[in-house]
Amino acid sequence: MNRRDFLGTGLGSVVAATAATGAAAPGAADAQPGPSDPATGDGVSSPADVKLHVKPVMTNILHSDLWEGPCRWASVPPETEKAQAEKRFAGWAKQMKEGGFGRRDDVEVLEPVHITFSEDFVLKPEQLDQLKPDLARADAYFIYPAGSSVAAFEIARYTGRPILLTGLGCRNVDIAAYTRNRGFEAIVPADGKELDGVLTLLRARKVFGQTRVLFPTDRGLPASCSVGSIWDLEGLEKRHGIVVTKISYRELAEEMDRTMADQAKAEAAGKLADQLLAGADRSFIDRKYVVRSAQFHQAVTSLMKRHGANAFTIECFEFCSSQLPDQWKIVPCLVHALLRDQQCASSCEADLGSLLGMRLLMSVSGKSCHQGNSDPRAQGTFRINHSAPALKMNGFDQPGLPYQLGRFVTGGWGTKVVIDFMNNQEKTLTVARVDPSATKLLVLRGELVGSSGWDQDLVGCSVEAVIKPPEGRSDEFLKKRLDYGNHLQWVYGDYAEPMRQLGELLGLEVDVIA
């Protein structure tokens, strides 16, 4: 594979391709291990596979007799009214199933339902029971509220799911106000374009709640260095449904030993290493160390599959002290890059606040991101510095960025990806982080004004982005980190407003600096 072809596919796609020869591809289950993924062949699926299930519901009033009055200025016989309503529903249902929501791949339209009621405006149990077949599956209900307003509220109360209505007309506004004040979700985008954004946010919330993190550790939390992580794992699961599975270093070592002893996996790791090296603009590391990093990636993804995980973190200082990285001649940097290009959140130093900020950014933007330490710099700027970028930072559906391969330690090993961030047309970016209590979200819209690490044989964390906050707000942002913690992650583009909306959908307090 030549470099141009490799950049077009990205790290994650190449790993998926090598799975056919025996390697485990990056990815993880939606919430539990799923059936074999035809793209990877290893039984592991990516958060990219998560779909938002939307159930369309039309409501209609069917009068029992013929009369006119204050809200019935044109009357037809009941049988005619019923036939007209059924015809309208049939056309609407066909439209929903064939082209609803713009044929989005990440939204599945469930079978539409027609709920009718008489002039008492009461939805009887048998009518609401039409929603039962998809009750456990539906994530939201898209309602065409003909006939009354109260029926839409009853659907929200019966299902406990968000209801969606398009257009800011009088009835939709009325429904939303009552439904929200009764403690249920009613979301009313102004038009189809805004609806598309709402669907993206609802899917992002679903992916967030299905995050399952694999965390190899013998120490647990707080970590030895990055103490600003989320520490209350029970509270995290209770509030957001996010599960962190801790495994011992012994289990990690046993899996790595099995991986290194597997000849088929060794061959697949060699193939991946060759593709990585062939695609690189330049390399400062020997092939054997890239192979070993690929084997570590195989071990990690195998463990993710075993434990139903779709995200990963490991504490670098604890891991280093175990001497396993020195024994295996690896660091976690390449694993983070490979997983992110498969849309799996993967963070350094057991930092769960960083990981969840990353999860939100990737879901909203459809792009991979860079994570790192944050430090003030001159002229109202700050840097984000870690050797943990990925290729798909222009979009998971776009060609990968040019990259180089570097070494992490002076001994020559420890594969890392290097990106020249300034060598990209987009310079606006969005930064985010979740606080240690998992109740607040910090969002910054800034400008990329510098980067370093490219074309240099540097060791350690040496892939840097330099960022300028909005004029006059640098100190404000830097001091906000005192409540949020150190590591930051960023994506190309302005996603400050959708991140604010998503944070509010998750019940988070959102601080936006834009």
Coordinates of C-alpha atoms in Angstrom, one line a residue:
M1 CA 0.0 0.0 0.0
N2 CA 1.4 3.4 -0.9
R3 CA 1.3 6.4 1.3
R4 CA -1.6 8.1 -0.6
D5 CA -3.8 5.0 -0.3
F6 CA -3.0 4.6 3.4
L7 CA -3.9 8.2 4.1
G8 CA -7.2 7.7 2.4
T9 CA -8.1 4.8 4.6
G10 CA -6.7 5.9 7.9
L11 CA -5.3 3.8 10.8
G12 CA -8.6 2.2 11.8
S13 CA -9.5 1.0 8.3
V14 CA -6.1 -0.7 7.9
V15 CA -6.4 -2.4 11.2
A16 CA -9.9 -3.7 10.1
A17 CA -8.4 -5.0 6.9
T18 CA -5.6 -6.9 8.7
A19 CA -8.2 -8.6 10.9
A20 CA -8.9 -11.0 8.0
T21 CA -5.4 -12.4 8.5
G22 CA -5.9 -13.1 12.2
A23 CA -5.4 -9.7 14.0
A24 CA -8.0 -8.3 16.2
A25 CA -9.3 -5.0 14.9
P26 CA -10.1 -2.0 17.2
G27 CA -13.6 -1.5 18.3
A28 CA -16.0 -2.7 20.9
A29 CA -19.5 -3.7 21.6
D30 CA -22.4 -1.2 21.8
A31 CA -23.2 -2.3 25.3
Q32 CA -22.5 -6.0 25.2
P33 CA -20.5 -8.1 22.8
G34 CA -22.3 -8.3 19.5
P35 CA -22.4 -10.7 16.5
S36 CA -19.4 -10.8 14.3
D37 CA -18.8 -7.6 12.5
P38 CA -18.3 -8.3 8.8
A39 CA -15.8 -5.3 8.5
T40 CA -13.5 -6.7 11.2
G41 CA -14.3 -10.4 11.5
D42 CA -13.5 -10.4 15.1
G43 CA -16.9 -10.1 16.8
V44 CA -16.2 -6.6 18.1
S45 CA -18.2 -3.6 16.9
S46 CA -17.4 0.1 17.1
P47 CA -19.5 2.9 18.6
A48 CA -19.9 3.9 15.0
D49 CA -22.4 1.0 14.7
V50 CA -24.8 2.5 17.2
K51 CA -28.1 3.7 15.6
L52 CA -30.7 6.0 17.0
H53 CA -34.1 4.3 16.8
V54 CA -36.9 6.7 16.1
K55 CA -40.6 5.7 16.2
P56 CA -42.9 7.9 14.1
V57 CA -46.4 8.3 15.6
M58 CA -49.4 10.2 14.1
T59 CA -52.3 11.0 16.3
N60 CA -55.8 11.8 15.0
I61 CA -59.3 12.5 16.4
L62 CA -62.2 10.4 15.0
H63 CA -65.5 11.9 16.1
S64 CA -68.4 9.6 16.9
D65 CA -71.1 11.6 15.1
L66 CA -71.7 14.6 12.8
W67 CA -71.8 18.1 14.4
E68 CA -70.0 21.5 14.2
G69 CA -68.8 23.8 16.8
P70 CA -65.9 26.1 18.1
C71 CA -63.2 23.7 17.0
R72 CA -65.0 21.8 14.3
W73 CA -66.1 24.3 11.7
A74 CA -66.3 21.7 8.9
S75 CA -67.9 18.4 9.8
V76 CA -67.9 15.1 7.8
P77 CA -69.5 11.8 8.7
P78 CA -67.4 9.5 11.0
E79 CA -66.7 6.9 8.3
T80 CA -65.4 9.6 5.9
E81 CA -63.3 11.2 8.7
K82 CA -61.8 7.8 9.5
A83 CA -61.0 7.1 5.8
Q84 CA -59.3 10.5 5.4
A85 CA -57.2 10.0 8.5
E86 CA -56.1 6.5 7.5
K87 CA -55.2 7.9 4.0
R88 CA -53.1 10.7 5.6
F89 CA -51.4 8.2 7.9
A90 CA -50.6 5.8 5.0
G91 CA -48.9 8.5 3.0
W92 CA -47.0 9.9 6.0
A93 CA -45.9 6.5 7.1
K94 CA -44.6 5.7 3.6
Q95 CA -42.7 8.9 3.6
M96 CA -41.2 8.2 7.0
K97 CA -40.1 4.7 6.0
E98 CA -38.7 5.5 2.6
G99 CA -37.0 8.9 3.3
G100 CA -37.5 9.9 6.9
F101 CA -34.8 12.0 8.3
G102 CA -32.8 12.2 5.1
R103 CA -31.9 8.5 4.9
R104 CA -29.3 8.8 7.6
D105 CA -27.2 5.7 8.2
D106 CA -27.1 6.3 11.9
V107 CA -30.9 6.7 12.4
E108 CA -33.2 3.7 12.0
V109 CA -36.9 4.6 11.5
L110 CA -39.1 2.1 13.3
E111 CA -42.6 1.1 12.0
P112 CA -44.9 4.1 12.2
V113 CA -48.0 3.9 14.4
H114 CA -51.4 5.6 14.1
I115 CA -53.1 6.4 17.4
T116 CA -56.7 7.6 17.3
F117 CA -59.1 8.8 19.9
S118 CA -62.6 10.2 20.1
E119 CA -64.0 13.5 21.3
D120 CA -63.2 12.7 24.9
F121 CA -59.5 13.1 24.0
V122 CA -58.5 10.1 26.1
L123 CA -55.9 7.6 24.9
K124 CA -57.2 4.2 26.1
P125 CA -54.8 1.4 27.1
E126 CA -55.5 -0.6 23.9
Q127 CA -54.5 2.5 21.9
L128 CA -51.3 3.1 23.8
D129 CA -50.5 -0.6 23.7
Q130 CA -49.8 -0.1 20.0
L131 CA -46.5 1.3 21.1
K132 CA -45.5 -1.8 23.1
P133 CA -43.7 -3.8 20.3
D134 CA -40.9 -1.2 20.0
L135 CA -41.1 0.2 23.6
A136 CA -37.8 -1.2 24.7
R137 CA -36.1 -0.4 21.4
A138 CA -37.2 3.2 20.6
D139 CA -34.9 6.0 21.6
A140 CA -37.3 8.8 20.7
Y141 CA -40.8 9.3 19.2
F142 CA -41.4 11.6 16.3
I143 CA -44.9 12.8 16.6
Y144 CA -47.4 14.3 14.1
P145 CA -49.9 15.7 16.6
A146 CA -53.1 15.9 14.7
G147 CA -56.4 16.1 16.6
S148 CA -55.2 17.3 20.0
S149 CA -52.2 18.4 22.1
V150 CA -52.7 16.2 25.1
A151 CA -52.2 13.0 23.1
A152 CA -48.5 13.9 22.4
F153 CA -48.0 14.4 26.2
E154 CA -49.6 11.0 26.9
I155 CA -47.2 9.3 24.6
A156 CA -44.2 10.9 26.4
R157 CA -45.6 9.8 29.7
Y158 CA -46.4 6.3 28.6
T159 CA -43.0 5.7 26.9
G160 CA -40.7 7.8 29.2
R161 CA -38.8 8.7 26.0
P162 CA -38.2 12.1 24.3
I163 CA -40.9 13.2 21.9
L164 CA -39.8 15.2 18.8
L165 CA -42.1 17.7 16.9
T166 CA -40.9 19.8 14.0
G167 CA -41.9 23.5 13.7
L168 CA -42.4 26.2 16.2
G169 CA -46.2 26.6 15.6
C170 CA -48.7 27.1 18.4
R171 CA -49.6 23.5 19.0
N172 CA -46.0 22.2 19.2
V173 CA -45.0 25.0 21.5
D174 CA -47.9 24.3 23.8
I175 CA -47.1 20.6 23.9
A176 CA -43.5 21.2 24.7
A177 CA -44.2 23.6 27.5
Y178 CA -46.6 21.2 29.3
T179 CA -44.6 18.1 28.7
R180 CA -41.4 19.7 29.9
N181 CA -43.0 21.1 33.0
R182 CA -44.3 17.6 33.8
G183 CA -40.8 16.3 33.8
F184 CA -40.6 14.7 30.4
E185 CA -38.5 15.6 27.3
A186 CA -40.1 17.4 24.4
I187 CA -37.7 18.7 21.7
V188 CA -39.0 21.0 19.0
P189 CA -36.5 21.9 16.2
A190 CA -37.6 24.7 14.0
D191 CA -37.1 22.9 10.7
G192 CA -35.6 19.8 9.0
K193 CA -32.1 21.1 9.2
E194 CA -32.4 21.7 13.0
L195 CA -34.0 18.3 13.3
D196 CA -30.9 16.7 11.7
G197 CA -28.8 18.3 14.4
V198 CA -31.1 17.2 17.2
L199 CA -30.9 13.6 15.9
T200 CA -27.1 13.8 16.0
L201 CA -27.2 15.0 19.6
L202 CA -29.6 12.3 20.7
R203 CA -27.5 9.7 19.1
A204 CA -24.4 11.2 20.8
R205 CA -26.2 11.0 24.1
K206 CA -27.0 7.3 23.4
V207 CA -23.4 6.5 22.6
F208 CA -22.3 8.4 25.7
G209 CA -24.6 6.3 27.9
Q210 CA -23.4 3.1 26.3
T211 CA -19.7 3.9 26.9
R212 CA -17.9 0.8 28.5
V213 CA -14.4 1.6 29.5
L214 CA -11.6 -1.0 29.9
F215 CA -9.1 0.1 32.5
P216 CA -6.1 -2.2 33.3
T217 CA -4.9 -1.3 36.8
D218 CA -3.7 -2.8 40.1
R219 CA -3.9 0.5 41.9
G220 CA -7.3 1.9 40.9
L221 CA -8.3 5.5 41.3
P222 CA -7.1 8.1 42.0
A223 CA -4.2 7.6 39.6
S224 CA -0.7 8.4 40.8
C225 CA -0.3 11.4 38.6
S226 CA -3.5 12.5 36.8
V227 CA -5.7 12.8 39.9
G228 CA -8.1 15.2 38.1
S229 CA -10.0 12.2 36.7
I230 CA -13.5 11.2 37.5
W231 CA -13.1 9.1 40.7
D232 CA -16.7 8.1 41.7
L233 CA -17.3 5.2 39.3
E234 CA -20.5 4.2 41.0
G235 CA -21.9 7.7 40.7
L236 CA -20.8 7.8 37.1
E237 CA -22.8 4.7 36.3
K238 CA -25.8 5.9 38.2
R239 CA -25.9 9.3 36.6
H240 CA -24.9 8.4 33.0
G241 CA -25.0 4.6 32.7
I242 CA -21.2 4.5 31.9
V243 CA -19.4 1.5 33.2
V244 CA -15.7 1.2 33.9
T245 CA -14.3 -2.3 34.0
K246 CA -11.0 -2.7 35.9
I247 CA -8.8 -5.6 35.1
S248 CA -5.5 -6.6 36.7
Y249 CA -2.1 -6.2 35.1
R250 CA -1.8 -10.0 35.4
E251 CA -4.8 -10.4 33.0
L252 CA -3.2 -7.8 30.6
A253 CA 0.1 -9.6 30.7
E254 CA -1.4 -13.0 30.1
E255 CA -3.3 -11.7 27.1
M256 CA -0.1 -10.1 25.8
D257 CA 1.8 -13.3 26.2
R258 CA -0.9 -15.2 24.3
T259 CA -0.8 -12.6 21.5
M260 CA 3.0 -12.7 21.1
A261 CA 2.9 -16.5 21.0
D262 CA 0.2 -16.6 18.3
Q263 CA 1.9 -16.9 14.9
A264 CA -1.1 -15.8 12.9
K265 CA -1.4 -12.7 15.0
A266 CA 2.3 -12.0 14.6
E267 CA 2.0 -12.1 10.9
A268 CA -1.0 -9.8 11.0
A269 CA 0.9 -7.4 13.3
G270 CA 3.8 -7.4 10.8
K271 CA 1.4 -6.6 8.0
L272 CA 0.0 -3.7 9.9
A273 CA 3.4 -2.4 10.8
D274 CA 4.5 -2.5 7.2
Q275 CA 1.4 -0.5 6.2
L276 CA 2.0 2.0 8.9
L277 CA 5.6 2.5 7.8
A278 CA 4.7 2.6 4.1
G279 CA 2.1 5.3 4.8
A280 CA 4.3 7.4 6.9
D281 CA 5.8 10.6 5.5
R282 CA 8.9 9.7 7.6
S283 CA 9.8 7.3 10.4
F284 CA 12.2 7.5 13.3
I285 CA 11.5 4.0 14.7
D286 CA 12.5 0.4 13.7
R287 CA 10.0 -1.9 12.2
K288 CA 10.3 -4.5 15.1
Y289 CA 9.0 -1.9 17.6
V290 CA 6.1 -1.0 15.4
V291 CA 5.2 -4.7 15.2
R292 CA 5.3 -5.0 18.9
S293 CA 3.0 -2.0 19.3
A294 CA 0.6 -3.6 16.9
Q295 CA 0.7 -6.8 19.0
F296 CA -0.1 -4.7 22.1
H297 CA -3.0 -3.3 20.2
Q298 CA -4.2 -6.8 19.4
A299 CA -4.0 -7.7 23.1
V300 CA -6.0 -4.6 24.2
T301 CA -8.8 -5.1 21.6
S302 CA -9.0 -8.8 22.5
L303 CA -9.6 -7.8 26.2
M304 CA -12.1 -5.1 25.1
K305 CA -14.1 -7.8 23.3
R306 CA -13.9 -10.1 26.3
H307 CA -15.2 -7.5 28.6
G308 CA -17.7 -5.8 26.3
A309 CA -15.8 -2.5 26.2
N310 CA -15.9 0.2 23.6
A311 CA -13.4 2.6 25.2
F312 CA -10.0 2.3 26.8
T313 CA -7.6 4.0 29.2
I314 CA -4.5 3.0 31.1
E315 CA -2.5 5.0 33.7
C316 CA 0.9 5.7 32.1
F317 CA 2.8 6.1 35.4
E318 CA 1.5 2.9 37.0
F319 CA 2.0 1.1 33.8
C320 CA 5.6 2.3 33.5
S321 CA 6.4 1.3 37.0
S322 CA 5.2 -2.2 36.3
Q323 CA 8.1 -2.5 33.8
L324 CA 5.8 -4.3 31.4
P325 CA 6.3 -1.5 28.8
D326 CA 10.0 -2.0 29.0
Q327 CA 9.6 -5.7 28.7
W328 CA 7.3 -5.5 25.7
K329 CA 9.0 -2.4 24.2
I330 CA 5.7 -0.5 23.8
V331 CA 3.8 2.6 25.0
P332 CA 0.0 3.1 24.7
C333 CA 0.2 5.9 22.2
L334 CA -0.4 3.9 19.0
V335 CA -3.3 2.1 20.7
H336 CA -5.0 5.4 21.4
A337 CA -4.6 6.5 17.8
L338 CA -5.9 3.3 16.3
L339 CA -8.9 3.1 18.6
R340 CA -9.9 6.7 18.0
D341 CA -9.8 6.2 14.2
Q342 CA -12.3 3.4 14.9
Q343 CA -14.5 6.0 16.8
C344 CA -13.6 4.4 20.2
A345 CA -12.7 6.9 22.9
S346 CA -9.2 6.1 24.2
S347 CA -7.5 8.3 26.8
C348 CA -4.1 8.7 28.4
E349 CA -3.3 8.3 32.1
A350 CA -6.6 6.8 33.3
D351 CA -8.2 10.2 32.8
L352 CA -11.9 9.5 32.5
G353 CA -12.9 13.2 32.4
S354 CA -10.7 13.5 29.4
L355 CA -12.1 10.3 27.9
L356 CA -15.7 11.5 28.2
G357 CA -14.9 14.9 26.8
M358 CA -13.3 13.0 23.9
R359 CA -16.4 10.8 23.5
L360 CA -18.7 13.9 23.2
L361 CA -16.4 15.7 20.8
M362 CA -16.0 12.7 18.5
S363 CA -19.8 12.0 18.4
V364 CA -20.8 15.6 17.7
S365 CA -18.1 16.4 15.1
G366 CA -17.7 13.0 13.4
K367 CA -13.9 13.5 13.7
S368 CA -11.1 12.0 15.7
C369 CA -9.2 14.2 18.2
H370 CA -5.9 15.0 19.9
Q371 CA -5.5 14.8 23.6
G372 CA -2.8 16.2 25.9
N373 CA -1.5 18.1 28.8
S374 CA -2.5 21.8 28.9
D375 CA 0.0 24.5 29.8
P376 CA -0.1 28.3 29.4
R377 CA 2.1 29.9 26.7
A378 CA 3.0 33.4 25.7
Q379 CA 0.6 36.0 24.2
G380 CA -2.6 34.6 25.7
T381 CA -2.2 31.1 24.2
F382 CA -1.9 27.6 25.7
R383 CA -0.6 24.3 24.4
I384 CA -2.1 20.8 24.3
N385 CA 0.8 18.3 24.2
H386 CA 0.7 14.5 24.1
S387 CA 1.9 12.0 21.4
A388 CA -1.7 10.9 21.0
P389 CA -3.2 12.3 17.8
A390 CA -5.0 10.2 15.2
L391 CA -5.4 10.5 11.4
K392 CA -9.1 11.0 11.0
M393 CA -9.1 14.5 12.4
N394 CA -10.8 15.9 9.3
G395 CA -13.6 13.4 9.6
F396 CA -14.1 9.7 9.9
D397 CA -15.4 9.7 6.3
Q398 CA -12.5 11.8 5.1
P399 CA -8.9 11.0 4.0
G400 CA -6.5 10.7 6.9
L401 CA -4.0 13.4 7.7
P402 CA -0.3 13.1 6.7
Y403 CA 1.7 11.6 9.6
Q404 CA 5.1 10.4 10.7
L405 CA 6.1 7.7 13.2
G406 CA 8.3 8.5 16.1
R407 CA 9.9 6.8 19.1
F408 CA 8.9 7.5 22.7
V409 CA 12.0 6.6 24.6
T410 CA 15.8 7.0 24.1
G411 CA 16.1 3.3 23.6
G412 CA 14.4 3.7 20.3
W413 CA 11.1 2.0 21.0
G414 CA 7.5 3.1 21.8
T415 CA 5.6 3.8 18.6
K416 CA 3.8 7.1 18.3
V417 CA 2.0 9.0 15.6
V418 CA 3.1 12.6 14.8
I419 CA 0.9 15.1 13.0
D420 CA 1.7 18.6 11.8
F421 CA -1.6 20.2 12.9
M422 CA -0.9 23.5 11.2
N423 CA -0.7 21.7 7.8
N424 CA -4.4 21.7 7.5
Q425 CA -6.9 24.2 6.0
E426 CA -9.1 24.4 9.1
K427 CA -7.7 26.4 12.0
T428 CA -10.8 26.9 14.1
L429 CA -11.1 24.2 16.8
T430 CA -13.2 23.1 19.7
V431 CA -11.8 21.9 23.1
A432 CA -13.7 20.1 25.8
R433 CA -13.4 18.3 29.1
V434 CA -15.8 16.8 31.7
D435 CA -15.1 17.7 35.3
P436 CA -14.1 15.2 38.1
S437 CA -17.7 15.0 39.4
A438 CA -19.0 14.2 35.9
T439 CA -21.6 16.9 36.4
K440 CA -20.0 19.7 34.3
L441 CA -18.7 20.2 30.8
L442 CA -16.1 22.8 29.7
V443 CA -16.2 23.9 26.1
L444 CA -13.9 26.3 24.3
R445 CA -13.9 27.6 20.7
G446 CA -10.4 28.6 19.8
E447 CA -7.9 29.1 17.0
L448 CA -5.0 26.9 16.2
V449 CA -1.9 29.2 16.0
G450 CA 1.0 26.7 16.1
S451 CA 2.1 23.1 16.3
S452 CA 5.4 21.2 16.9
G453 CA 6.9 17.8 16.7
W454 CA 6.9 17.3 13.0
D455 CA 10.2 16.2 11.3
Q456 CA 12.0 15.9 14.6
D457 CA 13.3 12.8 16.3
L458 CA 11.9 13.7 19.7
V459 CA 11.2 11.4 22.7
G460 CA 8.4 11.5 25.2
C461 CA 5.2 13.5 24.7
S462 CA 6.1 15.8 21.8
V463 CA 3.1 16.3 19.5
E464 CA 1.9 19.8 20.3
A465 CA -1.0 22.1 19.3
V466 CA -0.8 25.8 20.3
I467 CA -4.3 27.3 20.8
K468 CA -5.5 30.9 21.2
P469 CA -8.8 31.4 23.1
P470 CA -11.2 34.2 22.2
E471 CA -9.7 37.6 22.7
G472 CA -9.5 38.6 26.3
R473 CA -10.7 35.2 27.7
S474 CA -7.5 33.2 27.9
D475 CA -7.1 33.7 31.7
E476 CA -10.7 32.8 32.2
F477 CA -10.3 29.6 30.4
L478 CA -7.0 28.6 32.0
K479 CA -8.4 29.2 35.5
K480 CA -11.5 27.2 34.7
R481 CA -9.2 24.2 34.5
L482 CA -8.8 24.5 38.3
D483 CA -12.3 23.0 38.6
Y484 CA -12.1 20.7 35.5
G485 CA -8.6 19.2 35.5
N486 CA -5.6 19.1 33.2
H487 CA -5.9 17.0 30.1
L488 CA -7.8 18.6 27.2
Q489 CA -8.9 17.2 23.8
W490 CA -9.7 19.1 20.7
V491 CA -11.2 18.6 17.2
Y492 CA -11.0 20.8 14.1
G493 CA -14.1 23.0 13.6
D494 CA -16.5 25.0 15.6
Y495 CA -18.8 22.7 17.6
A496 CA -19.3 25.0 20.7
E497 CA -23.0 25.3 20.3
P498 CA -23.9 21.6 19.6
M499 CA -21.6 20.7 22.5
R500 CA -23.5 23.1 24.8
Q501 CA -26.8 21.5 23.6
L502 CA -25.5 18.0 24.1
G503 CA -24.2 18.9 27.6
E504 CA -27.7 20.2 28.5
L505 CA -29.3 17.0 27.1
L506 CA -27.1 15.0 29.4
G507 CA -28.0 17.1 32.4
L508 CA -24.6 18.7 32.7
E509 CA -23.8 22.2 33.7
V510 CA -22.0 23.7 30.7
D511 CA -19.3 26.3 30.7
V512 CA -18.8 27.7 27.1
I513 CA -16.0 30.1 26.2
A514 CA -16.6 31.1 22.6

